[in-house]
Coordinates of C-alpha atoms in Angstrom, one line a residue:
X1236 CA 39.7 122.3 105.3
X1237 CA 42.5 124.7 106.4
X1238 CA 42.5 127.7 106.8
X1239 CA 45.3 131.0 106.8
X1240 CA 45.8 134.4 107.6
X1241 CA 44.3 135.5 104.4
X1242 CA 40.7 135.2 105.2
X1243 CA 38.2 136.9 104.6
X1244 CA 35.2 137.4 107.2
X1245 CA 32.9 135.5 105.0
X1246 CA 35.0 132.7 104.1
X1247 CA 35.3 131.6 108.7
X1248 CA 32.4 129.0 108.5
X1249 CA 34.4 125.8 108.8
X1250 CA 33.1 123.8 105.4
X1251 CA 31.8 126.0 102.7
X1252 CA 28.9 128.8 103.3
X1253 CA 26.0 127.6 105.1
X1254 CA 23.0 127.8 103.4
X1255 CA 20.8 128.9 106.6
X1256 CA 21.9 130.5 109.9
X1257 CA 22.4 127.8 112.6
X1258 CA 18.8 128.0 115.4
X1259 CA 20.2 128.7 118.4
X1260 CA 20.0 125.8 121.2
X1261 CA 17.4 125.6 124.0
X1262 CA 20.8 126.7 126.6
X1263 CA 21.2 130.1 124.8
X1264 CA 17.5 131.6 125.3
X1265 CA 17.0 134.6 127.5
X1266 CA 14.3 137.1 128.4
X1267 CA 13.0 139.9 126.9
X1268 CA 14.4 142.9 128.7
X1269 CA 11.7 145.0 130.8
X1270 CA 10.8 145.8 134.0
X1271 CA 11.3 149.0 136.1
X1272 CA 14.8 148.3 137.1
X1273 CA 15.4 148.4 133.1
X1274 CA 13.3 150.8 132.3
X1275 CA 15.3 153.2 134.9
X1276 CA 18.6 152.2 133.9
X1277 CA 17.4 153.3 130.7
X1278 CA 16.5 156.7 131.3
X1279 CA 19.2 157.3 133.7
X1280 CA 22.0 156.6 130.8
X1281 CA 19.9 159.0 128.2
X1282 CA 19.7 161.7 130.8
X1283 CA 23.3 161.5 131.1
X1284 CA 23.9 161.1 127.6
X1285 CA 26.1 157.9 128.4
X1286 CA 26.8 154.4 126.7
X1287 CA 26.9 150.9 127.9
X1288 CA 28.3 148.2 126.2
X1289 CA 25.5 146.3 127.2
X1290 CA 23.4 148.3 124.4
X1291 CA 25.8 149.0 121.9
X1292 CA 27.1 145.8 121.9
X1293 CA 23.8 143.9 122.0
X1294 CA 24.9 141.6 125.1
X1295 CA 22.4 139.4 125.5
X1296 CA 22.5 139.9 129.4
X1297 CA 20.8 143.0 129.1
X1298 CA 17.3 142.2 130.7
X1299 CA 19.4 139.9 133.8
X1300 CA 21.5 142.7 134.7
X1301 CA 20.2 145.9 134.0
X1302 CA 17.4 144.0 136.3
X1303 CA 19.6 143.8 139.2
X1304 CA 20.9 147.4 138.6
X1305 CA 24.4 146.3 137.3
X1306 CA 25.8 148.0 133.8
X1307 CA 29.4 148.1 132.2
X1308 CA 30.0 152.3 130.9
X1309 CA 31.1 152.8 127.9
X1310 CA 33.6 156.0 127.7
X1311 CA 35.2 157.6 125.0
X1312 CA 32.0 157.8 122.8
X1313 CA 30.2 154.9 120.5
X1314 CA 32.0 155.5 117.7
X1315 CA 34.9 152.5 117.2
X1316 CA 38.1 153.4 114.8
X1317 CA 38.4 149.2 114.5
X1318 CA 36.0 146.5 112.4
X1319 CA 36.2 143.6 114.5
X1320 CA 33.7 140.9 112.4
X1321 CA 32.4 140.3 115.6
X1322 CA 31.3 143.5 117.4
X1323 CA 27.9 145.4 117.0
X1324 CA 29.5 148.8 118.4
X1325 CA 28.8 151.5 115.7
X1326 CA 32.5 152.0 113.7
X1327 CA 33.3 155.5 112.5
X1328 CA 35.9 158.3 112.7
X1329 CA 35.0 160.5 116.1
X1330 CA 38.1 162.9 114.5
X1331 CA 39.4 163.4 118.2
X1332 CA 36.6 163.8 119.9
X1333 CA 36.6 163.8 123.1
X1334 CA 33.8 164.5 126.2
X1335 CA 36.0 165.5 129.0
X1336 CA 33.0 165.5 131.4
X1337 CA 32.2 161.8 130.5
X1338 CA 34.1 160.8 133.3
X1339 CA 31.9 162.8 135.8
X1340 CA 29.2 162.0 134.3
X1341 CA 29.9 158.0 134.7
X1342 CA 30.7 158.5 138.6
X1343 CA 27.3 160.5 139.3
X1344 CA 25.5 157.6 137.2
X1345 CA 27.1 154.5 139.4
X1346 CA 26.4 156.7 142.4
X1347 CA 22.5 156.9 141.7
X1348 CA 22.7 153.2 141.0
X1349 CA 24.2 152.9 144.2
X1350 CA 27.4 150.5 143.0
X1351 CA 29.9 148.8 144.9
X1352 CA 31.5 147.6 141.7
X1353 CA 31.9 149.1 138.3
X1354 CA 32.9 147.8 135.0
X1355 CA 34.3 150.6 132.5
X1356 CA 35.3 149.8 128.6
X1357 CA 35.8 152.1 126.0
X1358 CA 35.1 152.1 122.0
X1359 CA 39.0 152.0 120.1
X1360 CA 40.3 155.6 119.7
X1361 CA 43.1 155.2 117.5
X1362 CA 42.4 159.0 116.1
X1363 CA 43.6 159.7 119.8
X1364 CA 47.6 160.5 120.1
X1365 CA 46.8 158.5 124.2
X1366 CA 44.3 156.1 122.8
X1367 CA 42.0 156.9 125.1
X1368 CA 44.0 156.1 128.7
X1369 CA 43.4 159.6 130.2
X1370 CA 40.0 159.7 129.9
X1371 CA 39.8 156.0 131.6
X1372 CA 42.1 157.4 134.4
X1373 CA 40.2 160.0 135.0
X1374 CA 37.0 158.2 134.8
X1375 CA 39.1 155.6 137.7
X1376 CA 39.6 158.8 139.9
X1377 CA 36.0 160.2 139.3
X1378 CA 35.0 156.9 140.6
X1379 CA 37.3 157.1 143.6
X1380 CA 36.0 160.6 144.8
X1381 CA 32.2 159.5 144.2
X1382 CA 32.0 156.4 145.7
X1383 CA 35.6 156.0 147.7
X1384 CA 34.4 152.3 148.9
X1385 CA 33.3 151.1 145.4
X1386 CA 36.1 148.7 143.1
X1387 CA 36.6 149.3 139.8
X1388 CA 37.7 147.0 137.1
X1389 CA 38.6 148.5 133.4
X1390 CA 38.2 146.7 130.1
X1391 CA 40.8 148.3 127.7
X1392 CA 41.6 148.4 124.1
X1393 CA 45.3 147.5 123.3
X1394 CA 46.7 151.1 122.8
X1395 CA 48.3 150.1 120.1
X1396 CA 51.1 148.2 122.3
X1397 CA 52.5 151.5 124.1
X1398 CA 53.1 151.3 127.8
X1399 CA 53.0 154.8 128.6
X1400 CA 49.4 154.4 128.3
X1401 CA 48.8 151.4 129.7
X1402 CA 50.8 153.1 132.5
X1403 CA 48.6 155.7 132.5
X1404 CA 45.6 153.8 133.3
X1405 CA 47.4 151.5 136.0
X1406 CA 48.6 154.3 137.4
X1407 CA 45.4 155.7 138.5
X1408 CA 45.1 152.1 140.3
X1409 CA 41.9 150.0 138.7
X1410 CA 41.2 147.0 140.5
X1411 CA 41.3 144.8 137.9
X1412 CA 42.7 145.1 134.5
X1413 CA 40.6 143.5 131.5
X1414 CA 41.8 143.1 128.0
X1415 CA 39.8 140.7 125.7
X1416 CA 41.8 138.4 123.2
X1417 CA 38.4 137.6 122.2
X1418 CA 39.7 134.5 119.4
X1419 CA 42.7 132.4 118.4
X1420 CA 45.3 133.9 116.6
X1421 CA 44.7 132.2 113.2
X1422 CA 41.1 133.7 113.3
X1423 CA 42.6 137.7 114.0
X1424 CA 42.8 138.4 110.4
X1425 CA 39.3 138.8 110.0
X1426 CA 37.5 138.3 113.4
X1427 CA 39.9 141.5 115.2
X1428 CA 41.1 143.5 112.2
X1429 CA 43.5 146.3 113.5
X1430 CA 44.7 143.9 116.2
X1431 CA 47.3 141.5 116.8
X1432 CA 47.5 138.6 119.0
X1433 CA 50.8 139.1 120.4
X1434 CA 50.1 142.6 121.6
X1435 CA 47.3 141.3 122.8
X1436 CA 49.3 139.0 125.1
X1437 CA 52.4 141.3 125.7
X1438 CA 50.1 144.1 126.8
X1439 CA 48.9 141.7 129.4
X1440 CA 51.8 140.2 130.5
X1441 CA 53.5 143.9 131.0
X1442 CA 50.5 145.0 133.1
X1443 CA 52.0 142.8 135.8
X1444 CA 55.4 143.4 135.6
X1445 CA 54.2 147.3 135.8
X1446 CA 52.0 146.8 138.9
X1447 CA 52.0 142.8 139.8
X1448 CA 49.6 143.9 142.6
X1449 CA 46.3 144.5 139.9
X1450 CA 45.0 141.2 138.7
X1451 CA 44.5 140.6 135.0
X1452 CA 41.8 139.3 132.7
X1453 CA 41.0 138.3 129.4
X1454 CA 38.0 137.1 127.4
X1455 CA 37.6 134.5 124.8
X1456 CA 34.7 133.5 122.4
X1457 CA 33.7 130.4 121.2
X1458 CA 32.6 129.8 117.9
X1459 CA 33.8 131.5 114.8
X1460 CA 35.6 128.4 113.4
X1461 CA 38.0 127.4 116.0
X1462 CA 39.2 124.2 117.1
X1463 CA 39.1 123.1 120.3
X1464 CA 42.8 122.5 120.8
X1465 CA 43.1 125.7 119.3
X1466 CA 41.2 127.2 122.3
X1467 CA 43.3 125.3 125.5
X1468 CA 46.6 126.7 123.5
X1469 CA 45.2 130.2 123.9
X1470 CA 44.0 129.6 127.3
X1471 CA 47.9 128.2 128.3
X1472 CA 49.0 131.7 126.9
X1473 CA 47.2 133.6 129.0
X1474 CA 48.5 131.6 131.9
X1475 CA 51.8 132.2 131.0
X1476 CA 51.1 136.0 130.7
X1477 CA 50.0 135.8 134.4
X1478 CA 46.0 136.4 133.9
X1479 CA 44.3 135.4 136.9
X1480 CA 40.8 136.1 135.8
X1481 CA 39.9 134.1 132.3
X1482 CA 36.4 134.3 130.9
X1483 CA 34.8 132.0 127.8
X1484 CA 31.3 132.1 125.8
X1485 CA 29.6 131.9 123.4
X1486 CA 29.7 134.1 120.4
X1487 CA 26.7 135.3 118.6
X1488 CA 26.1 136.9 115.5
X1489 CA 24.5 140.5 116.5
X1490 CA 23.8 141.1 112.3
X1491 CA 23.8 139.3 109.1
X1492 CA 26.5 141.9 108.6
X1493 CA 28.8 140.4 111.0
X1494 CA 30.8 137.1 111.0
X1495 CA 28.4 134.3 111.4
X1496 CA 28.2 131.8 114.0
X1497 CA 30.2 128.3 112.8
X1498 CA 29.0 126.3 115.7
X1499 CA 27.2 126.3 119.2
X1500 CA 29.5 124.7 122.1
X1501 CA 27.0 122.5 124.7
X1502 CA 27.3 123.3 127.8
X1503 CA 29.6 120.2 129.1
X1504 CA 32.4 121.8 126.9
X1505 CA 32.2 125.0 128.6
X1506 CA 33.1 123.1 131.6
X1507 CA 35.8 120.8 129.8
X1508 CA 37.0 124.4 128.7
X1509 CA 37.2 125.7 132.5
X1510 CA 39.1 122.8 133.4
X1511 CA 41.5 123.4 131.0
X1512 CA 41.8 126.7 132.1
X1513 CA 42.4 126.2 135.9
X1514 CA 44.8 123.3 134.9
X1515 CA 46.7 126.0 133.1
X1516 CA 47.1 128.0 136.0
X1517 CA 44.7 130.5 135.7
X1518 CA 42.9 131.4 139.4
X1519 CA 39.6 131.9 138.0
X1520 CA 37.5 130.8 135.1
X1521 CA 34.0 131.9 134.2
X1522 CA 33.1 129.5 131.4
X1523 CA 29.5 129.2 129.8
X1524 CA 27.4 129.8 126.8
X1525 CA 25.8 133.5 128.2
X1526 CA 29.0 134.1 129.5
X1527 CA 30.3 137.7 128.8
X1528 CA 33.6 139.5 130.4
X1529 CA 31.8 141.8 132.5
X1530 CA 28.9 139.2 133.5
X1531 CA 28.9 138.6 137.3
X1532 CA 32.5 140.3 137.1
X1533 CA 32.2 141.8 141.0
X1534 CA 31.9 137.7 142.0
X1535 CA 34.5 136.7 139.0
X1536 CA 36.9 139.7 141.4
X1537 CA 36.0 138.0 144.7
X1538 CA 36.9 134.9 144.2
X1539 CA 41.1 135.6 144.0
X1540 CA 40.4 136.2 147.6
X1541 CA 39.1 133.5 148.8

């Protein structure tokens, strides 16, 4: 069956509806989160009355990293103007909201959790007239004065394609610039409504030519109805766009609401899937089924200097 850019979210699965959600394979069990390490993460976040996109996206690294005292801050909110199929963040209209002593807030949390490295996405603002960028620069520089020694790495939304605020947030000088394609183009329609594939792509490939000296990188999931071939010419893309820093899992379905999961990927494709990557030319691929774009990202940043 073929498929075109007039799906709908619940027409994805690959033959038909399936009658019962897929079980999940042995390779994509984890552990309950708990512990005290958790438990004061927790706290900390509520006290500050931040977000992590660890919770509100429902990562299913929760309990490994919030166990080594590792998070990724979610600014601008939890409200998302987008209704990606895929995503568990709560969607909604913030009407221009905006917390200007988030960014504060997020460099006295990483301070208290005593990070060398800090991962910092946002919800979509598109009720913004920036999109969000000044709140992320500021939240860079916050960052900067709190902990001068630590590296920071930013997961953006597309900003609608306008470089002034993609400028905006490279100019405050992030380590590493993230933006997720997330699918293949031909799934977009319904898996990133709102979004387009080649923005996507342009808005990564004019990072570099802004400021070729901050590294890129882009996510993928695996899952939603794609074909394998479909994948490597997404991952040949992002080569060409100059992303150094690619990273591949597994998706899965965070509600009965959401898109639902057309097939597990084993393990030994993962790896097939990071070889394709590396032969394209990217520097760095993180490829696995728990595999999420801020999971082991301080490492993921090291290894472009080895």
């Amino acid at each position: 069956m073929r498929y075109n850019s007039t799906v709908t979210a619940t027409e994805l699965v690959q033959i038909g509806p399936l009658p019962t959600p897929i079980p999940k394979p042995a390779w994509l069990k984890v552990r309950v989160p708990g512990g005290d390490n958790y438990q004061e993460l927790k706290g900390l976040m509520r006290g500050l009355s931040l977000h992590t996109v660890c919770e509100s996206a429902r990562c299913p690294n929760i309990g490994e990293c919030w166990g080594h005292r590792t998070a990724t801050f979610m600014v601008l909110g939890e409200l998302c103007t987008r209704r990606c199929g895929f995503c568990a963040v709560p969607k909604g209209l913030p009407q221009g909201k905006v917390d200007w002593d988030e960014p504060e807030r997020v460099a006295r949390a990483a301070r208290t959790m005593g990070l060398k490295y800090v991962v910092v996405t946002s919800v979509d603002r598109d009720d913004l007239e920036d999109g969000g960028a000044t709140i992320f620069a500021r939240t860079i520089q916050a960052l900067r004065r709190e902990i001068p020694a630590c590296s920071v790495e930013v997961l953006i939304p597309d900003f609608r394609g306008s470089d002034a605020e993609l400028g905006t947030v490279l100019g405050a000088k992030p380590d590493v610039l993230n933006h997720n394609t997330e699918t293949v183009p031909r799934l977009y329609p319904a898996a990133r409504r709102g979004s387009r594939y080649d923005r996507t792509l342009r808005l990564l490939g004019r990072s570099r030519e802004i400021n070729p000296s901050i590294p890129t990188k882009s996510g993928i999931m695996v899952g939603l109805g794609e074909a394998f071939d479909e994948i490597c010419g997404v991952l040949r893309d992002l080569a060409q766009a100059g992303v150094e820093i690619a990273t591949i899992g597994q998706y899965l379905r965070p509600t009965r609401e959401h898109l639902p999961v057309a097939r597990y990927y084993p393990p030994d494709e993962f790896a097939a899937l990071r070889a394709e990557g590396l032969r394209c030319g990217i520097r760095h691929v993180e490829s696995g089924p728990l595999v999420r774009s801020s999971y082991h990202a301080h490492e993921q940043s090291q290894s472009l200097n080895r």
